[in-house]
PDB file of C-alpha atoms in Angstrom:
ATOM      1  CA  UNK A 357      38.973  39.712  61.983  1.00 55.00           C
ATOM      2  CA  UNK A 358      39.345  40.810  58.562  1.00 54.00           C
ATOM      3  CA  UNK A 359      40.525  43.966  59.688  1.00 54.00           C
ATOM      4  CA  UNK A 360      43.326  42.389  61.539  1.00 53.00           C
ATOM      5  CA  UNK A 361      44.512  40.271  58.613  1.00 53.00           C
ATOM      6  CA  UNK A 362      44.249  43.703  56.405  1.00 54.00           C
ATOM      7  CA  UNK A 363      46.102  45.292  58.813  1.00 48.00           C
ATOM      8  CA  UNK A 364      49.128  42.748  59.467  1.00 46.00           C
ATOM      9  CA  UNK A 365      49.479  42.529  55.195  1.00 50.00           C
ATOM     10  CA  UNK A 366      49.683  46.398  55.561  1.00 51.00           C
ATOM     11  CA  UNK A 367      52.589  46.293  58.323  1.00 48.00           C
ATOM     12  CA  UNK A 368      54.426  43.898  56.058  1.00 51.00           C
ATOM     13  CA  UNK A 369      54.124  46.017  53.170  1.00 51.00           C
ATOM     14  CA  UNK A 370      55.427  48.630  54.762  1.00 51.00           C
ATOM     15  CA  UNK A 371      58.276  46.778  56.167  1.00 51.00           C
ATOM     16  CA  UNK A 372      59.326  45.660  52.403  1.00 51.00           C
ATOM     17  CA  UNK A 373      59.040  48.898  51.215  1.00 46.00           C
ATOM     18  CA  UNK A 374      61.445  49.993  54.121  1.00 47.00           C
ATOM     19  CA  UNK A 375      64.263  47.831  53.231  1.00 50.00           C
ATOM     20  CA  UNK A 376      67.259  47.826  51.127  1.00 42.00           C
ATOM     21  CA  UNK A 377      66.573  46.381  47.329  1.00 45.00           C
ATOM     22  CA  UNK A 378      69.780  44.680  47.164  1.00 46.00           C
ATOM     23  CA  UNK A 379      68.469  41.208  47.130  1.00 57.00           C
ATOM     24  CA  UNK A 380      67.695  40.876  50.553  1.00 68.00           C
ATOM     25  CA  UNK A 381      71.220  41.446  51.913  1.00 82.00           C
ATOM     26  CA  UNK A 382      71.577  43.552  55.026  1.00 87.00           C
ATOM     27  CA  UNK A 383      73.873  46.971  54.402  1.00 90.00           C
ATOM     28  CA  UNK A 384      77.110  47.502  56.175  1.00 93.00           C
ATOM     29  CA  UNK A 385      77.406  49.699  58.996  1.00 94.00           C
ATOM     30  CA  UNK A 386      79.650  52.089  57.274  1.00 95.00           C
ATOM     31  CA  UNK A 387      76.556  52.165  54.897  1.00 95.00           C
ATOM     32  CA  UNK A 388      74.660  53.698  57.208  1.00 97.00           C
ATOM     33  CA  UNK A 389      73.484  57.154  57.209  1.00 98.00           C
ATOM     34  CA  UNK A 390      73.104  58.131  60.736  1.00 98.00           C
ATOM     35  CA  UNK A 391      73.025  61.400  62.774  1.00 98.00           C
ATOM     36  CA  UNK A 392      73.038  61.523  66.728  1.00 98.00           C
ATOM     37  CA  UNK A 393      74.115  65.078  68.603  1.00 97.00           C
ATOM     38  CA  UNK A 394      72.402  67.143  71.310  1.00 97.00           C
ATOM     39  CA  UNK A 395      70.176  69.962  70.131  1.00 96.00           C
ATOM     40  CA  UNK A 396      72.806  72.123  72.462  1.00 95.00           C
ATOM     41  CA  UNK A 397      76.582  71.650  73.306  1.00 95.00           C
ATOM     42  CA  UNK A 398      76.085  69.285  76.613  1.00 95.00           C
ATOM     43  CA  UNK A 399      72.316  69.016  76.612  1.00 96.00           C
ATOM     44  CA  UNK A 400      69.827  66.214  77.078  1.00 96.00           C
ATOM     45  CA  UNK A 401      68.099  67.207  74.287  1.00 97.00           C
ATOM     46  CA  UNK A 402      68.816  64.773  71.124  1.00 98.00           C
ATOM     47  CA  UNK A 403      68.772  64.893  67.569  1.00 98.00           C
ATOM     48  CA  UNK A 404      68.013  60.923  66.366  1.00 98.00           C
ATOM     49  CA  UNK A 405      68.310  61.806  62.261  1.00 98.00           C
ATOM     50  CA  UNK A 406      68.220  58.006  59.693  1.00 98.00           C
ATOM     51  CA  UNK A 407      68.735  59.588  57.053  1.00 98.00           C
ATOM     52  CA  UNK A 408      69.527  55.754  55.275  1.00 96.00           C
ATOM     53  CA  UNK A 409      67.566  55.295  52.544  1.00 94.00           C
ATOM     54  CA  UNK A 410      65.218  52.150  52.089  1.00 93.00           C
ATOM     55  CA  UNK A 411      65.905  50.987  56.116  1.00 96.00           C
ATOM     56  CA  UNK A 412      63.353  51.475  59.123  1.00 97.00           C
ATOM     57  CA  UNK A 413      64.177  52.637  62.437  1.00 97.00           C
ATOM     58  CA  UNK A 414      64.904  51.720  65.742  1.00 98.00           C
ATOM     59  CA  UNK A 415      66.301  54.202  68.377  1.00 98.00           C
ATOM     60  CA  UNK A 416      66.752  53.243  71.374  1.00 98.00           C
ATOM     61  CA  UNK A 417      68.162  55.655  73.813  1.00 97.00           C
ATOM     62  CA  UNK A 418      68.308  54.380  77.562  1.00 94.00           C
ATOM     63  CA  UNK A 419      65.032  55.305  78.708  1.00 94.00           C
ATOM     64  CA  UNK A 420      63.171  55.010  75.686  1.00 97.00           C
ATOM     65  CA  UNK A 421      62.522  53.735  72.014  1.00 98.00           C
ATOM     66  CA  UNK A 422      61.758  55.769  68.766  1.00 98.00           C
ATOM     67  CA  UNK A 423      60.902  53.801  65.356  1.00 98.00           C
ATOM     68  CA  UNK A 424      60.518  57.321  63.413  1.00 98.00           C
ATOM     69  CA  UNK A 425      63.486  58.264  60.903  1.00 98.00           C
ATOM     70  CA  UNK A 426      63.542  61.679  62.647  1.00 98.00           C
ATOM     71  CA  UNK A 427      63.220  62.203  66.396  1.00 98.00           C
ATOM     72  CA  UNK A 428      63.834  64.552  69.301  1.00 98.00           C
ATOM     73  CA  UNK A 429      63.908  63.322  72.582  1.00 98.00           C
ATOM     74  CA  UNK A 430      64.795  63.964  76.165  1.00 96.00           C
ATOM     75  CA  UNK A 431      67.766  61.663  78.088  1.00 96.00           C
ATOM     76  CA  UNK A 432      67.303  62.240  81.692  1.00 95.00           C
ATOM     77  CA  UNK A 433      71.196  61.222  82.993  1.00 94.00           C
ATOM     78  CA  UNK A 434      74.270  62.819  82.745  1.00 97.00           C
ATOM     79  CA  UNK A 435      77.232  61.728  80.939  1.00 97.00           C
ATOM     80  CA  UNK A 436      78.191  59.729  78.235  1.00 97.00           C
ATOM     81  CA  UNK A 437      75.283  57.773  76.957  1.00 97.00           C
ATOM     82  CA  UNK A 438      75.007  55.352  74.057  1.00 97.00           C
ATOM     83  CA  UNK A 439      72.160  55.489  71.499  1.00 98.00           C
ATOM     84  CA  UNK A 440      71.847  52.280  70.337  1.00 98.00           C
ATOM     85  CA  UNK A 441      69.960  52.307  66.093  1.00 98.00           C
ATOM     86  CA  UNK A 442      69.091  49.261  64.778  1.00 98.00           C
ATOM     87  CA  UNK A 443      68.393  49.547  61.254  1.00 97.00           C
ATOM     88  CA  UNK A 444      65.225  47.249  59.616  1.00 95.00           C
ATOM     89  CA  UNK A 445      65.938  46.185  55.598  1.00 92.00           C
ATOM     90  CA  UNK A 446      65.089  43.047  53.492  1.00 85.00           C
ATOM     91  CA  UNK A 447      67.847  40.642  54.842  1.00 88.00           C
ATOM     92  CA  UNK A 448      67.269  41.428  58.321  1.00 94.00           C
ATOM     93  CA  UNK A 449      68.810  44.293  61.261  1.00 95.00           C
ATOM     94  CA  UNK A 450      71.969  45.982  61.829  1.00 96.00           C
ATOM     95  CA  UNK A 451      72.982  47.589  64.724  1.00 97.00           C
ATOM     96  CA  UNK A 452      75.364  50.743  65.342  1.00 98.00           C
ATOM     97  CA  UNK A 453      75.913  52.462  68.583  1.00 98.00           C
ATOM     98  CA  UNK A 454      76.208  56.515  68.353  1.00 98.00           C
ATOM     99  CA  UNK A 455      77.675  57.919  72.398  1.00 97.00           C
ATOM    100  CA  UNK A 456      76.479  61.313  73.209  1.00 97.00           C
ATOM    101  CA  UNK A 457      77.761  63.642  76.461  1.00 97.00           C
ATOM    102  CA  UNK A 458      75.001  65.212  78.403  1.00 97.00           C
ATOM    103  CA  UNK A 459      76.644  67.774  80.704  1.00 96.00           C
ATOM    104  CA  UNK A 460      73.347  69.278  81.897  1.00 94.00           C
ATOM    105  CA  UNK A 461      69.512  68.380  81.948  1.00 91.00           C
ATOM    106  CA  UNK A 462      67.418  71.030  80.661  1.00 82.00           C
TER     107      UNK A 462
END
């Protein structure tokens, strides 16, 4: 049990440390640092780059999540798809959406 407790006081450590210092207000979107773009013109792979400082991470891109600042990942349709990011600071989320095309699946 003690273990648990250590853990949970860890996890909201690291969620303070992850967030913006300006009082506990959440940033703008236009604040945000984001980049989204297939690893190749028209490809499935994609590039999922916060490169926000002081905010966590939340990707999610249709047929999966990512909470790492960096990611690459596969999208299994074709056409335009939306990455949704939802950014994690002191005074609570904000949400962008970034819309990739996917012309072929690798």
């Amino acid at each position: 049990m003690k273990k648990i407790i250590i853990a949970l006081f860890s996890l909201l450590a690291m969620f303070q440390l992850s967030c913006n210092p300006k009082q506990g207000s959440v940033i703008a979107e236009s604040e945000l640092k984001l980049d989204v773009y297939p690893l190749t013109e028209g490809g499935n792979k994609i590039v999922m780059i916060n490169n926000t400082p002081m905010v966590g991470s939340h990707w999610n891109y249709g047929s999966g999540i990512s909470v790492r600042q960096q990611d690459t990942v596969l999208v299994p349709f074709l056409g335009e798809k939306e990455i949704v990011f939802t950014g994690i600071c002191a005074g609570g989320t904000i949400s962008t959406i970034r819309k990739v095309t996917i012309d072929n699946i690798l």
